[in-house]
Short mmCIF file of C-alpha atoms and ligand atoms in Angstrom, two decimals:
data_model
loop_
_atom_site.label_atom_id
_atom_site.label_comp_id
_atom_site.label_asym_id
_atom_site.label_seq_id
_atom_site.Cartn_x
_atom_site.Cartn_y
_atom_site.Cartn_z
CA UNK A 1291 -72.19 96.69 165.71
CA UNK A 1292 -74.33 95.32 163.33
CA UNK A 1293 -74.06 94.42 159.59
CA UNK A 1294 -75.78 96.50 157.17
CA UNK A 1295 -74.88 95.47 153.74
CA UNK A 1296 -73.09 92.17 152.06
CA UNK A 1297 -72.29 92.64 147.90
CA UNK A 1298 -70.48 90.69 145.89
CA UNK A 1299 -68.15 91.81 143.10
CA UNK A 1300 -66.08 90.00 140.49
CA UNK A 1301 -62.86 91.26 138.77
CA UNK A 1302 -60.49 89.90 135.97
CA UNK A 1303 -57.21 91.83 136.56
CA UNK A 1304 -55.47 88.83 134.62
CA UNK A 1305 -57.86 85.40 136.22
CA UNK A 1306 -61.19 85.75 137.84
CA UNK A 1307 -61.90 86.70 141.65
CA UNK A 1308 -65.11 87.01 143.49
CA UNK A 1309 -64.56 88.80 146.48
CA UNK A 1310 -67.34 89.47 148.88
CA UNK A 1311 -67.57 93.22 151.03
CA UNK A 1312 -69.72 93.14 154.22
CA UNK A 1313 -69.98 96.56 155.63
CA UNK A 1314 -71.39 97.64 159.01
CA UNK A 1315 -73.58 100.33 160.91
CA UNK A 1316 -69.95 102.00 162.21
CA UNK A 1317 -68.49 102.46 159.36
CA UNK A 1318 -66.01 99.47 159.63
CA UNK A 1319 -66.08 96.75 156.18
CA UNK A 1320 -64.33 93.47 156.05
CA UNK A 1321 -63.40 91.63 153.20
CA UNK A 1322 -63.82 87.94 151.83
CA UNK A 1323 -62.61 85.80 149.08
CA UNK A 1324 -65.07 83.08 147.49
CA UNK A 1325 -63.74 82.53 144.24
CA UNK A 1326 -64.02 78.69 142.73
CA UNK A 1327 -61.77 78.80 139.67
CA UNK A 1328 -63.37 78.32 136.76
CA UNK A 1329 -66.92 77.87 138.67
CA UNK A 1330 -67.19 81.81 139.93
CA UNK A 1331 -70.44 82.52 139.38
CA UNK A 1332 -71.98 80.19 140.81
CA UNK A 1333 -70.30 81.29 144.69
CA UNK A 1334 -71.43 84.80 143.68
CA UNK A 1335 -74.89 83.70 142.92
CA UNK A 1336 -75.17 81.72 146.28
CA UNK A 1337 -73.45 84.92 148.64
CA UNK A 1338 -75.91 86.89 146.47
CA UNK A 1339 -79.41 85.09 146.68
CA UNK A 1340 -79.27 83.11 150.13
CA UNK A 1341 -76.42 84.36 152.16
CA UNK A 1342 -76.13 87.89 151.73
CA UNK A 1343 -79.62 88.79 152.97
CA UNK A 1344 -79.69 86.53 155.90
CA UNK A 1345 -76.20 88.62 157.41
CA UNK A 1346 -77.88 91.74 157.43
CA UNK A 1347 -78.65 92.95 160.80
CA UNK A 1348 -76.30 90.60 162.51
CA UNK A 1349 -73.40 91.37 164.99
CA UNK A 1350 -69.82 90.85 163.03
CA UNK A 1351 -68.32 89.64 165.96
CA UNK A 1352 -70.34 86.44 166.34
CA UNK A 1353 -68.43 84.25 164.50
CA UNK A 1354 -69.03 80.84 165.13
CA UNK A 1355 -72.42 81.64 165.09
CA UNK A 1356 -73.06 82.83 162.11
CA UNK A 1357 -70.97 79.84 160.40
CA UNK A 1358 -72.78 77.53 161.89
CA UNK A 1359 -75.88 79.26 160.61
CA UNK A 1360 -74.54 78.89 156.99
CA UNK A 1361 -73.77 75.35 156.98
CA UNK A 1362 -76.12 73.68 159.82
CA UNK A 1363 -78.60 76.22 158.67
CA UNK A 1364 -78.74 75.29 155.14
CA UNK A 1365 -79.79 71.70 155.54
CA UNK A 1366 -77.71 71.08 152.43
CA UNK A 1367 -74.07 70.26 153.98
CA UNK A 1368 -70.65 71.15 152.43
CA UNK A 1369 -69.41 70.69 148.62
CA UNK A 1370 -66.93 73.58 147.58
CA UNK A 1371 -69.79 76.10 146.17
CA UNK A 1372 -71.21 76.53 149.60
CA UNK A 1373 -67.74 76.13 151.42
CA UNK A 1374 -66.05 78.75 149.33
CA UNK A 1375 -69.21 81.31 150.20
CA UNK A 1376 -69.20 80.47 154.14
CA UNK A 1377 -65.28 81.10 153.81
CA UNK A 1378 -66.16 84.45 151.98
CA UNK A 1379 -67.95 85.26 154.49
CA UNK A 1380 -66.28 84.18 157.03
CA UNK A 1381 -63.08 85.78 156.73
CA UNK A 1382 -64.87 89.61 156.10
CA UNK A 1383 -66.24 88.50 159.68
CA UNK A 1384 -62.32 88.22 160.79
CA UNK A 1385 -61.15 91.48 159.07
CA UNK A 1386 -64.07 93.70 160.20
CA UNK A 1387 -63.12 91.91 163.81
CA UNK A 1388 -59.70 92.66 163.68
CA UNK A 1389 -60.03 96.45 162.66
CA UNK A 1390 -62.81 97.06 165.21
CA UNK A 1391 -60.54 95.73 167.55
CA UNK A 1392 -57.38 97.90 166.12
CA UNK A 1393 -54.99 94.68 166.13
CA UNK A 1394 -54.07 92.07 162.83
CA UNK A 1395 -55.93 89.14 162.37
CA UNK A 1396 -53.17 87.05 164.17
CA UNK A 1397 -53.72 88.68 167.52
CA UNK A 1398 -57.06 86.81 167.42
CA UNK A 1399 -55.92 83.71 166.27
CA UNK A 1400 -53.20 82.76 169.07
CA UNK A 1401 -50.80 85.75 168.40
CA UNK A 1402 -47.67 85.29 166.47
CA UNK A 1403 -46.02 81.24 166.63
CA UNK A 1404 -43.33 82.13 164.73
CA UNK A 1405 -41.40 85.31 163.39
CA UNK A 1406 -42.42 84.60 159.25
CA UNK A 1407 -44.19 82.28 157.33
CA UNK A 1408 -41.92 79.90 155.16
CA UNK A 1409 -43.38 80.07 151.81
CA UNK A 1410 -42.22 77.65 149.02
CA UNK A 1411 -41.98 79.01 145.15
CA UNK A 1412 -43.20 77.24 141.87
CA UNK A 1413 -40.68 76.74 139.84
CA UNK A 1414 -41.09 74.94 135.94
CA UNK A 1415 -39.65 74.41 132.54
CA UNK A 1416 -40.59 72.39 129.28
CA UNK A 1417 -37.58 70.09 130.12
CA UNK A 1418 -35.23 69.49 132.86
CA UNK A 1419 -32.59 72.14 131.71
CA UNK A 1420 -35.12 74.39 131.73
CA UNK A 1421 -36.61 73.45 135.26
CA UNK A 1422 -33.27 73.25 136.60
CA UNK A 1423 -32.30 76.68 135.84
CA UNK A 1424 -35.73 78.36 136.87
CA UNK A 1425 -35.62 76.67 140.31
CA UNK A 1426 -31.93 78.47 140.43
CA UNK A 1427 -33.31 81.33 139.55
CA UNK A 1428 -36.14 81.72 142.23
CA UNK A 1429 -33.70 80.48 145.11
CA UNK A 1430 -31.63 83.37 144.06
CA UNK A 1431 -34.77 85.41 144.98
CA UNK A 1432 -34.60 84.13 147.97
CA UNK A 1433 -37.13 81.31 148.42
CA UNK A 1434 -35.91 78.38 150.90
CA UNK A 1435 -38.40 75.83 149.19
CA UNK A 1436 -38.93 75.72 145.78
CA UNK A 1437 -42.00 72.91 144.09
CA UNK A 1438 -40.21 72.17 141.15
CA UNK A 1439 -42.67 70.36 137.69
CA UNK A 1440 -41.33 70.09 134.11
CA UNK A 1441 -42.30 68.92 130.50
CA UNK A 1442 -42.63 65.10 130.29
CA UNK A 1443 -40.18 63.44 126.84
CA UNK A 1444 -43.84 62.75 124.50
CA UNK A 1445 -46.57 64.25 125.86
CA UNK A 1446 -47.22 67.93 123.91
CA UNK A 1447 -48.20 69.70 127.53
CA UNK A 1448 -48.69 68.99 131.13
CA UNK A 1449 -49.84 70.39 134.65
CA UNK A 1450 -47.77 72.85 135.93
CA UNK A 1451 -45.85 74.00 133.22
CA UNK A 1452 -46.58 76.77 131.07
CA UNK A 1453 -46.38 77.39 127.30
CA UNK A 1454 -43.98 80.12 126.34
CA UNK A 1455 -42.36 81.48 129.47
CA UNK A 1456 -45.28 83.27 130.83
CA UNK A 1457 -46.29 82.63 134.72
CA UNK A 1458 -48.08 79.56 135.07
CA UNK A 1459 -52.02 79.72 135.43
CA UNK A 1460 -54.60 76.85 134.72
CA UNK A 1461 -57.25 78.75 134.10
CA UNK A 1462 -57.61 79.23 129.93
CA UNK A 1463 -60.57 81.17 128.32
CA UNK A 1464 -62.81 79.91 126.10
CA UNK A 1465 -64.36 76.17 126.31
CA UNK A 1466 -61.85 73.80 128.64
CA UNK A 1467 -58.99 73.02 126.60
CA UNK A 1468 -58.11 69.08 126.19
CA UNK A 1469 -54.39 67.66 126.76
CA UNK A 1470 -52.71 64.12 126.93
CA UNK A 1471 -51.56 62.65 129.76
CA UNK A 1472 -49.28 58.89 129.63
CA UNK A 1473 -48.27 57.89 133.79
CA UNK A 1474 -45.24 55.69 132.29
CA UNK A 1475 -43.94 58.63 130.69
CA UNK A 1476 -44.22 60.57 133.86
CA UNK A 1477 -43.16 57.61 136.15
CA UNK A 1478 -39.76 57.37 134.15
CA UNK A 1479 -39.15 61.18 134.14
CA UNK A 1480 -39.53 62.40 137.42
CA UNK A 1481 -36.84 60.84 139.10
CA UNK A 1482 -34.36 61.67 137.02
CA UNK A 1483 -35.43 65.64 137.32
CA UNK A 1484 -35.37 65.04 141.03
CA UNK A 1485 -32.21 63.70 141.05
CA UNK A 1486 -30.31 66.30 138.67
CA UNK A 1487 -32.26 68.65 140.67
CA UNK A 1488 -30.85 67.57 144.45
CA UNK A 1489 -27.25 67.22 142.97
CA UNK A 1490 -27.78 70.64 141.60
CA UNK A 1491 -29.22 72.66 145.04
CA UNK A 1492 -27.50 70.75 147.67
CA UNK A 1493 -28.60 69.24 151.00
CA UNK A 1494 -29.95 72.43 152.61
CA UNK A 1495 -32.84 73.48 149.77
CA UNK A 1496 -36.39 72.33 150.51
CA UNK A 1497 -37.77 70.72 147.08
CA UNK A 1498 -41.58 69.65 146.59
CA UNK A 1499 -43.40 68.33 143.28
CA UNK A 1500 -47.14 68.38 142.95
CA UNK A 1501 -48.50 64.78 141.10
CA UNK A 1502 -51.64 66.61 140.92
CA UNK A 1503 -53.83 63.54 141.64
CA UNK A 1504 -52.94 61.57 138.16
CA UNK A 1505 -51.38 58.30 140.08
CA UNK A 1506 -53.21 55.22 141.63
CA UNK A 1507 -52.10 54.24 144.96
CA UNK A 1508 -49.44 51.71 144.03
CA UNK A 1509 -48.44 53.95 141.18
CA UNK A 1510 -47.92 57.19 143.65
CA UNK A 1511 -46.24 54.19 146.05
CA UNK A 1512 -43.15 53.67 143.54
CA UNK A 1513 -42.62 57.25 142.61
CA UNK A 1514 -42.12 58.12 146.57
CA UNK A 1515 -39.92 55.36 146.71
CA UNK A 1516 -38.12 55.64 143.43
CA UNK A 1517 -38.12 59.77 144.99
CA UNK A 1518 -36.24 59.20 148.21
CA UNK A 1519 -32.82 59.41 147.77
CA UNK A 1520 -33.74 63.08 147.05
CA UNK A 1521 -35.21 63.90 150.32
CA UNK A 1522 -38.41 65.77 149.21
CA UNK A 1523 -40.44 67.90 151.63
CA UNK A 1524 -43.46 66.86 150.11
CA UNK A 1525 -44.73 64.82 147.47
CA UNK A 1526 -48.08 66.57 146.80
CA UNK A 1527 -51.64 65.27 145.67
CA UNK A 1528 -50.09 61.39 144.69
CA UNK A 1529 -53.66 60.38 143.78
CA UNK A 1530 -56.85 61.39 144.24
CA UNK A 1531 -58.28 61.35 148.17
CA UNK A 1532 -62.21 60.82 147.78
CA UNK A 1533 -61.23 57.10 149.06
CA UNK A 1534 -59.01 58.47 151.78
CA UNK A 1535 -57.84 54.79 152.35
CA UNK A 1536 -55.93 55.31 148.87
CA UNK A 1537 -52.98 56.87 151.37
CA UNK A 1538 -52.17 53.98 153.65
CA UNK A 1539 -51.16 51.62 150.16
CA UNK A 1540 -48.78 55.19 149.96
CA UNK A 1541 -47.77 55.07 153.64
CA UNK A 1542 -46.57 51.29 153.83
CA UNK A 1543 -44.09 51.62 150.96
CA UNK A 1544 -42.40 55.11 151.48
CA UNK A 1545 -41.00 57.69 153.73
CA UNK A 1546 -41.66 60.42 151.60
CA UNK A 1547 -44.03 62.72 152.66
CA UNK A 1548 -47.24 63.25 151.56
CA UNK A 1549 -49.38 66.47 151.30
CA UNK A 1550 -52.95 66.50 150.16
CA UNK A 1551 -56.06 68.36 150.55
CA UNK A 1552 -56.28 71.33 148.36
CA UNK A 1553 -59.58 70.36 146.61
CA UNK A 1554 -61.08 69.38 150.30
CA UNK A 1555 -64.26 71.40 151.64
CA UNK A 1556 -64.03 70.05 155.22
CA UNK A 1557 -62.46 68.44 158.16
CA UNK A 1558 -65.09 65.14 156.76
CA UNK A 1559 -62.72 65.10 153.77
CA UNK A 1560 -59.50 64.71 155.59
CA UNK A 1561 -60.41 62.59 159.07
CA UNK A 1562 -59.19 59.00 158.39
CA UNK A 1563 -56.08 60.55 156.40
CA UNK A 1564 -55.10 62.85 159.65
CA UNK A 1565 -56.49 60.07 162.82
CA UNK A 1566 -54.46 57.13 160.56
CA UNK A 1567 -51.22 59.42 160.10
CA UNK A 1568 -51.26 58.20 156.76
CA UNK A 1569 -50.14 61.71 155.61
CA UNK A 1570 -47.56 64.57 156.91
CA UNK A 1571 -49.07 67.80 155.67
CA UNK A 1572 -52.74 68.69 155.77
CA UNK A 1573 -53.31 71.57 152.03
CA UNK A 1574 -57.09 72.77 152.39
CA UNK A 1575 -57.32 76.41 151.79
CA UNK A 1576 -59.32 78.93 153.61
CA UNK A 1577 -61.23 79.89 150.63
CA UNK A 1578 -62.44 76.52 149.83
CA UNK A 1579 -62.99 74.99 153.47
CA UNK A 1580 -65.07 76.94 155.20
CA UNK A 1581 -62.82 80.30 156.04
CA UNK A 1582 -60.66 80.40 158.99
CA UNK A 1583 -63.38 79.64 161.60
CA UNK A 1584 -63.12 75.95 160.41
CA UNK A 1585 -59.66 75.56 159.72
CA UNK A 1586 -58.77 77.02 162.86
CA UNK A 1587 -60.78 73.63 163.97
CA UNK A 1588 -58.97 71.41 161.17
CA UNK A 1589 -55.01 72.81 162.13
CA UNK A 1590 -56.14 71.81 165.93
CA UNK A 1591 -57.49 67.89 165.14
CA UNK A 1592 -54.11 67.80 162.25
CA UNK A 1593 -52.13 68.80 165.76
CA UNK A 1594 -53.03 66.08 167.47
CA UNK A 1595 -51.95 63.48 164.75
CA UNK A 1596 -48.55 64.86 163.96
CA UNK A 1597 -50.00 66.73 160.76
CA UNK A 1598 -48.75 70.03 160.00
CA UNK A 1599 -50.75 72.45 157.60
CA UNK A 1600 -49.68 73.40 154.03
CA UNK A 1601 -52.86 75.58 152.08
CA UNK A 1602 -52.93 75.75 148.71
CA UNK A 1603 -51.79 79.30 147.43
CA UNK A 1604 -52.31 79.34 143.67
CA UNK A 1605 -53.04 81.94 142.00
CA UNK A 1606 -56.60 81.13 141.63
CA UNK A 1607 -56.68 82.00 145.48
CA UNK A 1608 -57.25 85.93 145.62
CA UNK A 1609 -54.41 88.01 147.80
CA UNK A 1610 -57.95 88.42 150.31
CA UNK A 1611 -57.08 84.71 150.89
CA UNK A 1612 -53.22 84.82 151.07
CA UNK A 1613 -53.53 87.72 153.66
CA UNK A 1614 -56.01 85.42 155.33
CA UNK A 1615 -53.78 82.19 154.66
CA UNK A 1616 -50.14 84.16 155.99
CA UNK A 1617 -52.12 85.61 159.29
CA UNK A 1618 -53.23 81.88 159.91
CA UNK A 1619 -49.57 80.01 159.45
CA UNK A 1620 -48.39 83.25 161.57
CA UNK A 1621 -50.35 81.83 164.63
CA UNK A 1622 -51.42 78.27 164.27
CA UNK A 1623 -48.12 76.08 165.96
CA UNK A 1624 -48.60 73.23 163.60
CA UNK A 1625 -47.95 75.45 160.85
CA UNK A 1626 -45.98 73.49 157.99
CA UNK A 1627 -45.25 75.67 154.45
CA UNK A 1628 -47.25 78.20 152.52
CA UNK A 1629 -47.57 77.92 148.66
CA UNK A 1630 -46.93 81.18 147.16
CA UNK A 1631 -47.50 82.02 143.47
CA UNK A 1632 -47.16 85.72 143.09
CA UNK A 1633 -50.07 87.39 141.25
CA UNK A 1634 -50.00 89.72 138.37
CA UNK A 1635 -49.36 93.44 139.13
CA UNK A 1636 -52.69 93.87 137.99
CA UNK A 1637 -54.02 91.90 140.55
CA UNK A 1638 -52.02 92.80 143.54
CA UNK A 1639 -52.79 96.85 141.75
CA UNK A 1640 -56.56 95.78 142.34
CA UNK A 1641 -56.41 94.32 146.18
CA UNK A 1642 -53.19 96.82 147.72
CA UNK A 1643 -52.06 94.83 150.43
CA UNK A 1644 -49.68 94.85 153.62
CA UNK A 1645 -48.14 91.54 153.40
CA UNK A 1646 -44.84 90.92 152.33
CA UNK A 1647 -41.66 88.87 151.03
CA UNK A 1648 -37.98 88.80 152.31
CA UNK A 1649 -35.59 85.78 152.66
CA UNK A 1650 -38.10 83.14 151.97
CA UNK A 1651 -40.81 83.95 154.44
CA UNK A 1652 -43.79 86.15 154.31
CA UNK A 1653 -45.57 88.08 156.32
CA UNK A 1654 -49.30 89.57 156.81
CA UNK A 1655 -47.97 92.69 158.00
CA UNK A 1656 -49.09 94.50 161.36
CA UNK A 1657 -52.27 96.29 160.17
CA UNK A 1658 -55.29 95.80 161.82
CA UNK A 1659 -57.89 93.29 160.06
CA UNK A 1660 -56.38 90.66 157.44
CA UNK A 1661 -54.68 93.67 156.10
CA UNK A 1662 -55.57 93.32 152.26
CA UNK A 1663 -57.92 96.36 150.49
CA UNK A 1664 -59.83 96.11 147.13
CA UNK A 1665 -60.29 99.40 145.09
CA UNK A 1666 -63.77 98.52 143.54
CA UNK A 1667 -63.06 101.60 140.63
CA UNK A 1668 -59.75 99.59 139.13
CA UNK A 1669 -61.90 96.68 139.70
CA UNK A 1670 -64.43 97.50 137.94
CA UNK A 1671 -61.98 97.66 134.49
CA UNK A 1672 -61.95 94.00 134.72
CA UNK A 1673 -64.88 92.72 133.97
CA UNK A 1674 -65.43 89.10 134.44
CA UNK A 1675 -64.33 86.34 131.52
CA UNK A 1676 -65.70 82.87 130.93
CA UNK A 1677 -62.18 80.21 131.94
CA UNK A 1678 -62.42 77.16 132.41
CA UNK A 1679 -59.34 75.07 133.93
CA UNK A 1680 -58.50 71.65 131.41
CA UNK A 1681 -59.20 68.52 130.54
CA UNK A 1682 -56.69 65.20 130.62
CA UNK A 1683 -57.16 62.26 128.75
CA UNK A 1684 -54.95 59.46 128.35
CA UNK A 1685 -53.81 58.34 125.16
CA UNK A 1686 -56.32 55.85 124.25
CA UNK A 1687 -58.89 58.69 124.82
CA UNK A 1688 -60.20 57.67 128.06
CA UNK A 1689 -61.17 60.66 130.20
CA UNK A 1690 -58.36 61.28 132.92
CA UNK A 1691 -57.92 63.23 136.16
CA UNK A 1692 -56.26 66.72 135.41
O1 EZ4 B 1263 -54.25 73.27 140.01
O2 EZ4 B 1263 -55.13 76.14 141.91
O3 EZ4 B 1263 -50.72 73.29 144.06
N1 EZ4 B 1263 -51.33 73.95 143.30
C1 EZ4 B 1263 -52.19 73.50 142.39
C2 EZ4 B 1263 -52.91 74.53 141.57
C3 EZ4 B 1263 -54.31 74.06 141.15
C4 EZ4 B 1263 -55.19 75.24 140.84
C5 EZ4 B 1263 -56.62 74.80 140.56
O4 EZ4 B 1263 -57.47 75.89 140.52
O5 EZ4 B 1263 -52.34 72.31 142.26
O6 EZ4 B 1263 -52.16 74.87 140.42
CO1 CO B 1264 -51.48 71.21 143.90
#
């Protein structure tokens, strides 16, 4: 089999996706997601310019190969433009694989671990009433784990919760959009949401909360510890990880766990934090590190350490990526918890898919490949828009991590 064509499209059924279609000399296409929110077009430039014509030709199958072509091969070594387009790539390589070979994705992967993928919900509200009664209402959908983030007393917005009811997305058009952040504020609040919270849901219901890297090491330190009593499953992004050593202030002053990772490009980003157990759950995607081909190689090195894996599943990450992301926690053993934001209607109308909900687990579905479809003429109708996610400053001005 060989490759004959690799074109990039990008839709805007409700947030922007760039998904990449590599089609072959039998007939057989596979599918890939490479979309960098609020940087798109600069993955679909680089798939377009100096990946896409170097895959023509090429045997599908092959690969490791062909990855390490696109990142040895390049000279110019990770960062998440040229991670996100190996991943797009990548994963098409997987799907055509998987239909050529008439099982799912899965099969290739190690087979099934596990019966379902446990998949934990977002859950939000401008204050702790509010938060309270929407994580409620998605464990009477049926979700097991539940991340829950509300409004902080004084500050006019913050990550994770939405204005006005609607679904929460980052991504806003226009130029990025500027908010203000205070960590005292936040420090005070949390606990007492977590503990109204765990009172509320009992022992049995897994709760997370995403810090979404705003804390410094000592900061994130208290908050796990001031967080305990209420038995999270994760305490996610407590700072930011480009000084991985940042974690072992964490590690020495808490026992709640600690999940980080999902703006990480590579196993490089994440080796002292995994060989020095200094956290519990290892959150690179598959679009943004490399595709499955390398985080096949990151969920075996986490294994080894005690880490379990827990990818990012916004929905930023295109329903190419949570097929891709549910067939991989199907088979690797280390698996941990899927994030799960459900897309629009639009979207999930744009990429028909065979994967599935029911009693808080998902999963890929049996088809052969990864399972997910795009029909390019509803795709078409949404053409791409300019978004950009925000901007956080603290209250003195001072440019802040969002
Ligand atoms: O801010 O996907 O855990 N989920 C998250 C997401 C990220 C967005 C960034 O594009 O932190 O909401
Ligand atoms: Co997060």
């Amino acid at each position: 089999m060989k490759i004959t064509k690799a074109s990039v499209s990008i839709t805007s059924p409700g947030r922007n996706f760039v998904t990449l279609k590599i089609e072959t000399d039998e007939g057989i296409y596979g599918l890939g997601d490479g979309t960098l929110n609020g940087r798109e077009l600069a993955v679909a430039a680089y798939l377009t310019e100096h990946v896409a014509p170097c895959l023509i030709g090429r045997d599908p199958f092959q690969t490791e190969d062909i990855w390490q072509y696109l990142y040895r091969g390049a000279y110019w070594r990770r960062g998440p433009v040229s991670m996100s387009a190996i991943a797009a790539v990548d994963v098409a390589l997987w799907d055509i694989k998987g239909k050529a070979l008439n099982t799912p994705v899965y099969n290739l992967l190690g087979g099934r671990s596990r019966d379902g993928v446990l998949v934990y919900a977002h859950a939000n509200g401008a204050d702790i009433d509010k938060a309270l009664d929407d994580v409620a209402r998605h464990i009477d959908l049926g979700y097991l784990a539940v991340r829950a983030q509300s409004g902080i007393p004084g500050l006019a917005s913050t990550y994770g919760v939405p204005k006005g009811g609607q679904p929460y997305e980052p991504a806003e058009k226009g130029l990025p959009k500027e908010s203000l952040w205070s960590t005292e504020k936040y420090l005070r609040h949390v606990p007492k949401l977590f503990a109204k919270l765990r009172d509320q849901c009992g022992e049995e219901v897994h709760l997370l909360h995403d810090c979404h890297h705003r804390l410094t090491p000592i900061e994130a330190a208290r908050l796990g510890k001031d967080l305990e009593p209420y038995r999270l499953f994760w305490l996610e992004d407590p700072t930011p990880a480009e000084l991985q050593e940042n974690f072992r202030l964490i590690r020495q002053h808490t026992t709640t766990p600690l999940a980080v990772g999902e703006v990480f490009n590579s196993i490089w980003d994440a080796q002292d934090l995994i060989r020095s157990q200094w956290i519990d759950y290892i959150r690179m995607s598959i679009v943004h590190a490399g595709g499955l081909t390398h985080m096949k190689k990151v969920a075996d090195f986490a294994a080894l350490y005690n880490v379990r894996t827990g990818c990012h599943g916004a929905t930023d990450l295109s329903p190419v990526t949570m097929a891709a992301a549910l067939h991989f926690g199907l088979a690797v053993h280390n698996f941990g918890i899927q994030e799960h934001m459900p897309h629009t209607t639009e979207t999930d109308a744009v990429f028909p898919h065979h994967y599935s909900f029911k009693g808080g687990y998902m999963h890929p579905g049996d088809a052969p490949g990864l399972g997910v479809d795009l029909d390019e003429a509803l795709a078409a109708k949404y053409p791409y828009q300019r978004a950009y996610l925000p901007i956080n400053r603290k209250l003195d001005g001072t440019l802040f991590d969002w």
